[in-house]
Amino acid sequence: VQLVESGGGSVQAGGSLTLSCAASGYTFSKLCMGWFRQAPGQSREGVAYIRDYGSTGYADSVKGRFTISKDNAKDTLLLQMASLKPEDTAMYYCAAVSGYCNLNSAFYNAWGQGTQVTVSS
């Protein structure tokens, strides 16, 4: 599976961004996919996941502000981010696996190269 993220950028606190992850090389609808982020000097953190049948899960830090979805017609994973905070600043990665997944990065075997999100106060 090949993954390419886009949509990152700089935004002020309280603003919104939507990240996209284009997937190829596997039947997209069968993938379990997630978004992770990593800030400088910190470990990679699971943000959200969506299983092949549509079940989703979120980190407590983003619950109610972020929404993960899959567009199976376009083979694209989305992360809609609202009410952004400076602490959301990080490199965001999408990840995929043809099986079970959750917020633990160990479940995933395909990763994109990341897209930077910067939130200023």
GROMACS .gro file of N, CA, C and O in nm:
model
  484
    1VAL      N    1   0.085  -0.119   0.000
    1VAL     CA    2   0.000   0.000   0.000
    1VAL      C    3   0.089   0.124   0.000
    1VAL      O    4   0.184   0.133   0.077
    2GLN      N    5   0.056   0.216  -0.090
    2GLN     CA    6   0.127   0.345  -0.094
    2GLN      C    7   0.031   0.453  -0.045
    2GLN      O    8  -0.086   0.455  -0.084
    3LEU      N    9   0.085   0.541   0.041
    3LEU     CA   10   0.003   0.645   0.103
    3LEU      C   11   0.069   0.780   0.083
    3LEU      O   12   0.190   0.795   0.107
    4VAL      N   13  -0.010   0.880   0.043
    4VAL     CA   14   0.042   1.015   0.023
    4VAL      C   15  -0.052   1.114   0.090
    4VAL      O   16  -0.169   1.126   0.050
    5GLU      N   17   0.000   1.185   0.191
    5GLU     CA   18  -0.079   1.283   0.264
    5GLU      C   19  -0.071   1.421   0.197
    5GLU      O   20   0.028   1.453   0.132
    6SER      N   21  -0.175   1.500   0.220
    6SER     CA   22  -0.177   1.639   0.175
    6SER      C   23  -0.273   1.716   0.265
    6SER      O   24  -0.349   1.657   0.341
    7GLY      N   25  -0.268   1.849   0.253
    7GLY     CA   26  -0.364   1.933   0.324
    7GLY      C   27  -0.312   2.001   0.447
    7GLY      O   28  -0.384   2.080   0.509
    8GLY      N   29  -0.187   1.974   0.485
    8GLY     CA   30  -0.132   2.042   0.601
    8GLY      C   31  -0.107   2.188   0.572
    8GLY      O   32  -0.118   2.235   0.459
    9GLY      N   33  -0.076   2.262   0.678
    9GLY     CA   34  -0.048   2.404   0.661
    9GLY      C   35  -0.045   2.474   0.794
    9GLY      O   36  -0.039   2.409   0.900
   10SER      N   37  -0.047   2.606   0.788
   10SER     CA   38  -0.045   2.689   0.909
   10SER      C   39  -0.181   2.753   0.928
   10SER      O   40  -0.241   2.802   0.833
   11VAL      N   41  -0.227   2.753   1.052
   11VAL     CA   42  -0.359   2.808   1.083
   11VAL      C   43  -0.354   2.867   1.223
   11VAL      O   44  -0.273   2.824   1.307
   12GLN      N   45  -0.440   2.962   1.250
   12GLN     CA   46  -0.449   3.019   1.383
   12GLN      C   47  -0.536   2.932   1.473
   12GLN      O   48  -0.622   2.856   1.425
   13ALA      N   49  -0.512   2.943   1.601
   13ALA     CA   50  -0.591   2.868   1.698
   13ALA      C   51  -0.740   2.895   1.677
   13ALA      O   52  -0.780   3.009   1.651
   14GLY      N   53  -0.817   2.789   1.685
   14GLY     CA   54  -0.960   2.798   1.659
   14GLY      C   55  -0.999   2.771   1.516
   14GLY      O   56  -1.117   2.754   1.485
   15GLY      N   57  -0.900   2.762   1.429
   15GLY     CA   58  -0.925   2.739   1.287
   15GLY      C   59  -0.944   2.592   1.255
   15GLY      O   60  -0.944   2.506   1.343
   16SER      N   61  -0.959   2.565   1.125
   16SER     CA   62  -0.986   2.429   1.077
   16SER      C   63  -0.894   2.394   0.961
   16SER      O   64  -0.848   2.481   0.887
   17LEU      N   65  -0.868   2.265   0.948
   17LEU     CA   66  -0.794   2.209   0.835
   17LEU      C   67  -0.849   2.071   0.806
   17LEU      O   68  -0.897   2.003   0.899
   18THR      N   69  -0.840   2.030   0.680
   18THR     CA   70  -0.874   1.893   0.644
   18THR      C   71  -0.754   1.828   0.578
   18THR      O   72  -0.702   1.878   0.478
   19LEU      N   73  -0.710   1.718   0.636
   19LEU     CA   74  -0.599   1.641   0.580
   19LEU      C   75  -0.655   1.529   0.493
   19LEU      O   76  -0.760   1.471   0.524
   20SER      N   77  -0.582   1.500   0.385
   20SER     CA   78  -0.621   1.390   0.295
   20SER      C   79  -0.506   1.293   0.284
   20SER      O   80  -0.389   1.331   0.296
   21CYS      N   81  -0.540   1.168   0.260
   21CYS     CA   82  -0.439   1.063   0.239
   21CYS      C   83  -0.487   0.977   0.123
   21CYS      O   84  -0.587   0.905   0.135
   22ALA      N   85  -0.417   0.987   0.011
   22ALA     CA   86  -0.451   0.908  -0.107
   22ALA      C   87  -0.381   0.773  -0.098
   22ALA      O   88  -0.259   0.767  -0.078
   23ALA      N   89  -0.458   0.667  -0.116
   23ALA     CA   90  -0.404   0.532  -0.105
   23ALA      C   91  -0.407   0.462  -0.241
   23ALA      O   92  -0.497   0.484  -0.322
   24SER      N   93  -0.310   0.374  -0.263
   24SER     CA   94  -0.307   0.293  -0.383
   24SER      C   95  -0.237   0.162  -0.352
   24SER      O   96  -0.168   0.149  -0.251
   25GLY      N   97  -0.260   0.063  -0.437
   25GLY     CA   98  -0.192  -0.064  -0.422
   25GLY      C   99  -0.266  -0.171  -0.346
   25GLY      O  100  -0.214  -0.281  -0.327
   26TYR      N  101  -0.389  -0.141  -0.302
   26TYR     CA  102  -0.469  -0.240  -0.229
   26TYR      C  103  -0.614  -0.199  -0.240
   26TYR      O  104  -0.646  -0.082  -0.267
   27THR      N  105  -0.702  -0.293  -0.214
   27THR     CA  106  -0.846  -0.263  -0.216
   27THR      C  107  -0.877  -0.172  -0.098
   27THR      O  108  -0.879  -0.215   0.018
   28PHE      N  109  -0.901  -0.044  -0.128
   28PHE     CA  110  -0.911   0.058  -0.024
   28PHE      C  111  -1.018   0.027   0.079
   28PHE      O  112  -0.997   0.047   0.198
   29SER      N  113  -1.131  -0.024   0.033
   29SER     CA  114  -1.242  -0.048   0.125
   29SER      C  115  -1.211  -0.154   0.230
   29SER      O  116  -1.277  -0.161   0.334
   30LYS      N  117  -1.107  -0.234   0.205
   30LYS     CA  118  -1.071  -0.340   0.300
   30LYS      C  119  -0.965  -0.297   0.401
   30LYS      O  120  -0.927  -0.375   0.489
   31LEU      N  121  -0.916  -0.173   0.388
   31LEU     CA  122  -0.810  -0.126   0.476
   31LEU      C  123  -0.864  -0.070   0.606
   31LEU      O  124  -0.966  -0.001   0.608
   32CYS      N  125  -0.793  -0.098   0.712
   32CYS     CA  126  -0.812  -0.029   0.840
   32CYS      C  127  -0.707   0.082   0.841
   32CYS      O  128  -0.589   0.056   0.815
   33MET      N  129  -0.748   0.205   0.868
   33MET     CA  130  -0.657   0.318   0.851
   33MET      C  131  -0.660   0.410   0.972
   33MET      O  132  -0.759   0.417   1.045
   34GLY      N  133  -0.549   0.482   0.989
   34GLY     CA  134  -0.541   0.572   1.102
   34GLY      C  135  -0.460   0.695   1.072
   34GLY      O  136  -0.387   0.701   0.973
   35TRP      N  137  -0.474   0.792   1.158
   35TRP     CA  138  -0.393   0.913   1.157
   35TRP      C  139  -0.311   0.918   1.285
   35TRP      O  140  -0.364   0.892   1.395
   36PHE      N  141  -0.185   0.951   1.269
   36PHE     CA  142  -0.093   0.967   1.381
   36PHE      C  143  -0.027   1.103   1.371
   36PHE      O  144  -0.026   1.165   1.265
   37ARG      N  145   0.031   1.149   1.480
   37ARG     CA  146   0.105   1.275   1.476
   37ARG      C  147   0.227   1.266   1.566
   37ARG      O  148   0.230   1.189   1.663
   38GLN      N  149   0.325   1.346   1.531
   38GLN     CA  150   0.448   1.349   1.609
   38GLN      C  151   0.501   1.491   1.613
   38GLN      O  152   0.530   1.550   1.508
   39ALA      N  153   0.509   1.544   1.734
   39ALA     CA  154   0.566   1.677   1.755
   39ALA      C  155   0.714   1.662   1.785
   39ALA      O  156   0.759   1.555   1.830
   40PRO      N  157   0.793   1.765   1.762
   40PRO     CA  158   0.937   1.757   1.788
   40PRO      C  159   0.965   1.716   1.932
   40PRO      O  160   0.908   1.770   2.026
   41GLY      N  161   1.052   1.616   1.948
   41GLY     CA  162   1.091   1.570   2.080
   41GLY      C  163   0.991   1.482   2.149
   41GLY      O  164   1.010   1.443   2.264
   42GLN      N  165   0.882   1.448   2.079
   42GLN     CA  166   0.779   1.363   2.138
   42GLN      C  167   0.761   1.236   2.058
   42GLN      O  168   0.801   1.227   1.942
   43SER      N  169   0.703   1.136   2.119
   43SER     CA  170   0.678   1.010   2.050
   43SER      C  171   0.554   1.022   1.961
   43SER      O  172   0.473   1.114   1.977
   44ARG      N  173   0.544   0.931   1.866
   44ARG     CA  174   0.428   0.932   1.776
   44ARG      C  175   0.302   0.896   1.853
   44ARG      O  176   0.300   0.802   1.932
   45GLU      N  177   0.196   0.970   1.826
   45GLU     CA  178   0.070   0.955   1.899
   45GLU      C  179  -0.043   0.920   1.803
   45GLU      O  180  -0.058   0.983   1.698
   46GLY      N  181  -0.123   0.821   1.840
   46GLY     CA  182  -0.241   0.788   1.761
   46GLY      C  183  -0.347   0.894   1.779
   46GLY      O  184  -0.378   0.932   1.892
   47VAL      N  185  -0.404   0.941   1.669
   47VAL     CA  186  -0.505   1.046   1.672
   47VAL      C  187  -0.644   0.989   1.648
   47VAL      O  188  -0.737   1.019   1.723
   48ALA      N  189  -0.657   0.908   1.544
   48ALA     CA  190  -0.788   0.852   1.509
   48ALA      C  191  -0.768   0.731   1.419
   48ALA      O  192  -0.666   0.720   1.350
   49TYR      N  193  -0.867   0.643   1.418
   49TYR     CA  194  -0.863   0.529   1.327
   49TYR      C  195  -1.004   0.503   1.275
   49TYR      O  196  -1.104   0.543   1.336
   50ILE      N  197  -1.008   0.432   1.161
   50ILE     CA  198  -1.136   0.390   1.104
   50ILE      C  199  -1.117   0.250   1.047
   50ILE      O  200  -1.026   0.225   0.967
   51ARG      N  201  -1.201   0.159   1.089
   51ARG     CA  202  -1.189   0.020   1.045
   51ARG      C  203  -1.259   0.001   0.912
   51ARG      O  204  -1.337   0.085   0.869
   52ASP      N  205  -1.238  -0.114   0.850
   52ASP     CA  206  -1.290  -0.135   0.715
   52ASP      C  207  -1.442  -0.126   0.712
   52ASP      O  208  -1.501  -0.083   0.612
   53TYR      N  209  -1.509  -0.162   0.820
   53TYR     CA  210  -1.655  -0.156   0.822
   53TYR      C  211  -1.708  -0.024   0.877
   53TYR      O  212  -1.828  -0.008   0.893
   54GLY      N  213  -1.616   0.072   0.905
   54GLY     CA  214  -1.659   0.206   0.940
   54GLY      C  215  -1.650   0.246   1.085
   54GLY      O  216  -1.670   0.364   1.117
   55SER      N  217  -1.622   0.153   1.173
   55SER     CA  218  -1.609   0.187   1.314
   55SER      C  219  -1.489   0.280   1.335
   55SER      O  220  -1.385   0.261   1.273
   56THR      N  221  -1.506   0.381   1.419
   56THR     CA  222  -1.400   0.480   1.441
   56THR      C  223  -1.363   0.490   1.588
   56THR      O  224  -1.439   0.451   1.677
   57GLY      N  225  -1.245   0.546   1.611
   57GLY     CA  226  -1.199   0.573   1.747
   57GLY      C  227  -1.107   0.693   1.747
   57GLY      O  228  -1.043   0.723   1.645
   58TYR      N  229  -1.102   0.765   1.858
   58TYR     CA  230  -1.026   0.889   1.867
   58TYR      C  231  -0.948   0.896   1.998
   58TYR      O  232  -0.991   0.843   2.101
   59ALA      N  233  -0.836   0.966   1.991
   59ALA     CA  234  -0.765   1.000   2.114
   59ALA      C  235  -0.849   1.099   2.193
   59ALA      O  236  -0.921   1.181   2.134
   60ASP      N  237  -0.840   1.092   2.324
   60ASP     CA  238  -0.919   1.182   2.408
   60ASP      C  239  -0.888   1.329   2.377
   60ASP      O  240  -0.977   1.415   2.384
   61SER      N  241  -0.764   1.356   2.339
   61SER     CA  242  -0.723   1.494   2.315
   61SER      C  243  -0.789   1.558   2.193
   61SER      O  244  -0.790   1.680   2.180
   62VAL      N  245  -0.846   1.476   2.103
   62VAL     CA  246  -0.906   1.531   1.981
   62VAL      C  247  -1.054   1.498   1.970
   62VAL      O  248  -1.121   1.545   1.877
   63LYS      N  249  -1.105   1.420   2.063
   63LYS     CA  250  -1.245   1.378   2.057
   63LYS      C  251  -1.337   1.500   2.056
   63LYS      O  252  -1.320   1.592   2.136
   64GLY      N  253  -1.431   1.501   1.964
   64GLY     CA  254  -1.524   1.613   1.952
   64GLY      C  255  -1.473   1.725   1.864
   64GLY      O  256  -1.549   1.816   1.829
   65ARG      N  257  -1.345   1.721   1.827
   65ARG     CA  258  -1.288   1.826   1.740
   65ARG      C  259  -1.246   1.770   1.604
   65ARG      O  260  -1.252   1.841   1.504
   66PHE      N  261  -1.200   1.645   1.601
   66PHE     CA  262  -1.151   1.583   1.477
   66PHE      C  263  -1.250   1.477   1.431
   66PHE      O  264  -1.312   1.408   1.514
   67THR      N  265  -1.260   1.459   1.299
   67THR     CA  266  -1.345   1.356   1.241
   67THR      C  267  -1.269   1.282   1.133
   67THR      O  268  -1.219   1.345   1.039
   68ILE      N  269  -1.261   1.151   1.146
   68ILE     CA  270  -1.195   1.068   1.045
   68ILE      C  271  -1.301   1.005   0.956
   68ILE      O  272  -1.409   0.967   1.004
   69SER      N  273  -1.271   0.995   0.826
   69SER     CA  274  -1.365   0.932   0.734
   69SER      C  275  -1.289   0.874   0.616
   69SER      O  276  -1.173   0.910   0.591
   70LYS      N  277  -1.355   0.782   0.547
   70LYS     CA  278  -1.298   0.721   0.426
   70LYS      C  279  -1.391   0.749   0.309
   70LYS      O  280  -1.513   0.729   0.320
   71ASP      N  281  -1.334   0.793   0.199
   71ASP     CA  282  -1.409   0.807   0.074
   71ASP      C  283  -1.368   0.689  -0.014
   71ASP      O  284  -1.267   0.695  -0.084
   72ASN      N  285  -1.448   0.582  -0.010
   72ASN     CA  286  -1.410   0.461  -0.084
   72ASN      C  287  -1.416   0.481  -0.235
   72ASN      O  288  -1.349   0.409  -0.309
   73ALA      N  289  -1.493   0.577  -0.281
   73ALA     CA  290  -1.501   0.604  -0.425
   73ALA      C  291  -1.373   0.671  -0.477
   73ALA      O  292  -1.337   0.657  -0.594
   74LYS      N  293  -1.302   0.742  -0.387
   74LYS     CA  294  -1.182   0.814  -0.427
   74LYS      C  295  -1.056   0.755  -0.365
   74LYS      O  296  -0.947   0.813  -0.380
   75ASP      N  297  -1.070   0.644  -0.294
   75ASP     CA  298  -0.955   0.581  -0.227
   75ASP      C  299  -0.879   0.683  -0.141
   75ASP      O  300  -0.754   0.690  -0.144
   76THR      N  301  -0.952   0.759  -0.064
   76THR     CA  302  -0.893   0.868   0.014
   76THR      C  303  -0.942   0.864   0.157
   76THR      O  304  -1.061   0.849   0.185
   77LEU      N  305  -0.846   0.880   0.248
   77LEU     CA  306  -0.874   0.894   0.390
   77LEU      C  307  -0.871   1.043   0.425
   77LEU      O  308  -0.784   1.116   0.378
   78LEU      N  309  -0.966   1.087   0.507
   78LEU     CA  310  -0.974   1.227   0.545
   78LEU      C  311  -0.964   1.242   0.697
   78LEU      O  312  -1.004   1.153   0.771
   79LEU      N  313  -0.911   1.356   0.738
   79LEU     CA  314  -0.916   1.395   0.879
   79LEU      C  315  -0.958   1.541   0.883
   79LEU      O  316  -0.881   1.630   0.847
   80GLN      N  317  -1.081   1.564   0.926
   80GLN     CA  318  -1.132   1.701   0.940
   80GLN      C  319  -1.099   1.746   1.082
   80GLN      O  320  -1.139   1.682   1.178
   81MET      N  321  -1.027   1.856   1.089
   81MET     CA  322  -0.981   1.908   1.218
   81MET      C  323  -1.042   2.046   1.241
   81MET      O  324  -1.027   2.134   1.157
   82ALA      N  325  -1.109   2.061   1.353
   82ALA     CA  326  -1.172   2.188   1.388
   82ALA      C  327  -1.126   2.231   1.527
   82ALA      O  328  -1.071   2.151   1.603
   83SER      N  329  -1.151   2.355   1.558
   83SER     CA  330  -1.113   2.412   1.689
   83SER      C  331  -0.968   2.378   1.722
   83SER      O  332  -0.936   2.332   1.833
   84LEU      N  333  -0.881   2.401   1.627
   84LEU     CA  334  -0.741   2.363   1.643
   84LEU      C  335  -0.674   2.443   1.754
   84LEU      O  336  -0.705   2.561   1.776
   85LYS      N  337  -0.582   2.376   1.823
   85LYS     CA  338  -0.508   2.434   1.934
   85LYS      C  339  -0.359   2.430   1.903
   85LYS      O  340  -0.314   2.345   1.826
   86PRO      N  341  -0.281   2.516   1.965
   86PRO     CA  342  -0.136   2.511   1.941
   86PRO      C  343  -0.076   2.374   1.970
   86PRO      O  344   0.018   2.332   1.903
   87GLU      N  345  -0.133   2.304   2.066
   87GLU     CA  346  -0.080   2.170   2.099
   87GLU      C  347  -0.112   2.066   1.993
   87GLU      O  348  -0.064   1.952   2.002
   88ASP      N  349  -0.190   2.101   1.892
   88ASP     CA  350  -0.214   2.011   1.778
   88ASP      C  351  -0.101   2.021   1.676
   88ASP      O  352  -0.098   1.944   1.579
   89THR      N  353  -0.009   2.114   1.695
   89THR     CA  354   0.103   2.130   1.603
   89THR      C  355   0.189   2.004   1.601
   89THR      O  356   0.234   1.956   1.704
   90ALA      N  357   0.208   1.948   1.481
   90ALA     CA  358   0.283   1.824   1.467
   90ALA      C  359   0.292   1.787   1.320
   90ALA      O  360   0.223   1.844   1.235
   91MET      N  361   0.375   1.686   1.292
   91MET     CA  362   0.371   1.620   1.162
   91MET      C  363   0.264   1.512   1.172
   91MET      O  364   0.265   1.432   1.266
   92TYR      N  365   0.173   1.512   1.075
   92TYR     CA  366   0.063   1.415   1.074
   92TYR      C  367   0.088   1.310   0.968
   92TYR      O  368   0.121   1.342   0.852
   93TYR      N  369   0.070   1.184   1.007
   93TYR     CA  370   0.093   1.071   0.919
   93TYR      C  371  -0.034   0.987   0.906
   93TYR      O  372  -0.104   0.966   1.005
   94CYS      N  373  -0.059   0.937   0.787
   94CYS     CA  374  -0.163   0.836   0.775
   94CYS      C  375  -0.097   0.698   0.767
   94CYS      O  376   0.019   0.686   0.727
   95ALA      N  377  -0.172   0.599   0.808
   95ALA     CA  378  -0.121   0.463   0.814
   95ALA      C  379  -0.233   0.366   0.779
   95ALA      O  380  -0.351   0.399   0.794
   96ALA      N  381  -0.193   0.245   0.736
   96ALA     CA  382  -0.293   0.149   0.691
   96ALA      C  383  -0.247   0.007   0.718
   96ALA      O  384  -0.127  -0.021   0.728
   97VAL      N  385  -0.345  -0.082   0.728
   97VAL     CA  386  -0.319  -0.224   0.742
   97VAL      C  387  -0.442  -0.299   0.692
   97VAL      O  388  -0.554  -0.251   0.706
   98SER      N  389  -0.420  -0.416   0.636
   98SER     CA  390  -0.533  -0.498   0.588
   98SER      C  391  -0.575  -0.594   0.697
   98SER      O  392  -0.566  -0.714   0.682
   99GLY      N  393  -0.618  -0.539   0.808
   99GLY     CA  394  -0.658  -0.621   0.921
   99GLY      C  395  -0.710  -0.532   1.031
   99GLY      O  396  -0.765  -0.426   1.006
  100TYR      N  397  -0.688  -0.575   1.153
  100TYR     CA  398  -0.733  -0.498   1.269
  100TYR      C  399  -0.643  -0.379   1.294
  100TYR      O  400  -0.521  -0.384   1.270
  101CYS      N  401  -0.702  -0.270   1.343
  101CYS     CA  402  -0.619  -0.157   1.384
  101CYS      C  403  -0.689  -0.080   1.495
  101CYS      O  404  -0.810  -0.091   1.514
  102ASN      N  405  -0.610  -0.003   1.568
  102ASN     CA  406  -0.663   0.091   1.666
  102ASN      C  407  -0.564   0.206   1.675
  102ASN      O  408  -0.497   0.237   1.576
  103LEU      N  409  -0.549   0.269   1.790
  103LEU     CA  410  -0.459   0.383   1.801
  103LEU      C  411  -0.313   0.343   1.824
  103LEU      O  412  -0.226   0.429   1.835
  104ASN      N  413  -0.286   0.214   1.831
  104ASN     CA  414  -0.151   0.164   1.851
  104ASN      C  415  -0.080   0.151   1.717
  104ASN      O  416  -0.124   0.075   1.631
  105SER      N  417   0.029   0.222   1.699
  105SER     CA  418   0.100   0.223   1.570
  105SER      C  419   0.155   0.086   1.531
  105SER      O  420   0.181   0.061   1.413
  106ALA      N  421   0.171  -0.003   1.628
  106ALA     CA  422   0.228  -0.135   1.599
  106ALA      C  423   0.141  -0.218   1.506
  106ALA      O  424   0.189  -0.313   1.444
  107PHE      N  425   0.012  -0.186   1.495
  107PHE     CA  426  -0.078  -0.264   1.410
  107PHE      C  427  -0.060  -0.233   1.262
  107PHE      O  428  -0.102  -0.310   1.178
  108TYR      N  429   0.001  -0.121   1.228
  108TYR     CA  430   0.004  -0.073   1.090
  108TYR      C  431   0.133  -0.113   1.019
  108TYR      O  432   0.241  -0.114   1.079
  109ASN      N  433   0.122  -0.142   0.888
  109ASN     CA  434   0.241  -0.179   0.813
  109ASN      C  435   0.265  -0.093   0.690
  109ASN      O  436   0.354  -0.123   0.609
  110ALA      N  437   0.189   0.012   0.674
  110ALA     CA  438   0.211   0.106   0.564
  110ALA      C  439   0.195   0.247   0.619
  110ALA      O  440   0.098   0.276   0.691
  111TRP      N  441   0.288   0.334   0.580
  111TRP     CA  442   0.290   0.471   0.634
  111TRP      C  443   0.316   0.570   0.522
  111TRP      O  444   0.393   0.542   0.429
  112GLY      N  445   0.254   0.685   0.533
  112GLY     CA  446   0.285   0.795   0.444
  112GLY      C  447   0.405   0.872   0.497
  112GLY      O  448   0.459   0.841   0.603
  113GLN      N  449   0.444   0.975   0.422
  113GLN     CA  450   0.561   1.053   0.460
  113GLN      C  451   0.527   1.171   0.550
  113GLN      O  452   0.618   1.236   0.604
  114GLY      N  453   0.401   1.203   0.566
  114GLY     CA  454   0.361   1.305   0.661
  114GLY      C  455   0.330   1.438   0.597
  114GLY      O  456   0.379   1.472   0.489
  115THR      N  457   0.248   1.516   0.668
  115THR     CA  458   0.217   1.653   0.629
  115THR      C  459   0.216   1.737   0.756
  115THR      O  460   0.162   1.695   0.858
  116GLN      N  461   0.278   1.854   0.750
  116GLN     CA  462   0.297   1.937   0.868
  116GLN      C  463   0.174   2.023   0.896
  116GLN      O  464   0.120   2.088   0.805
  117VAL      N  465   0.134   2.024   1.022
  117VAL     CA  466   0.027   2.112   1.069
  117VAL      C  467   0.085   2.201   1.178
  117VAL      O  468   0.143   2.152   1.274
  118THR      N  469   0.070   2.332   1.160
  118THR     CA  470   0.120   2.429   1.257
  118THR      C  471   0.006   2.519   1.300
  118THR      O  472  -0.058   2.582   1.215
  119VAL      N  473  -0.020   2.524   1.430
  119VAL     CA  474  -0.128   2.606   1.484
  119VAL      C  475  -0.067   2.714   1.574
  119VAL      O  476   0.001   2.682   1.671
  120SER      N  477  -0.092   2.839   1.538
  120SER     CA  478  -0.036   2.949   1.615
  120SER      C  479  -0.142   3.008   1.708
  120SER      O  480  -0.260   3.009   1.676
  121SER      N  481  -0.094   3.060   1.821
  121SER     CA  482  -0.187   3.116   1.920
  121SER      C  483  -0.215   3.263   1.892
  121SER      O  484  -0.151   3.326   1.810
   0.00000   0.00000   0.00000
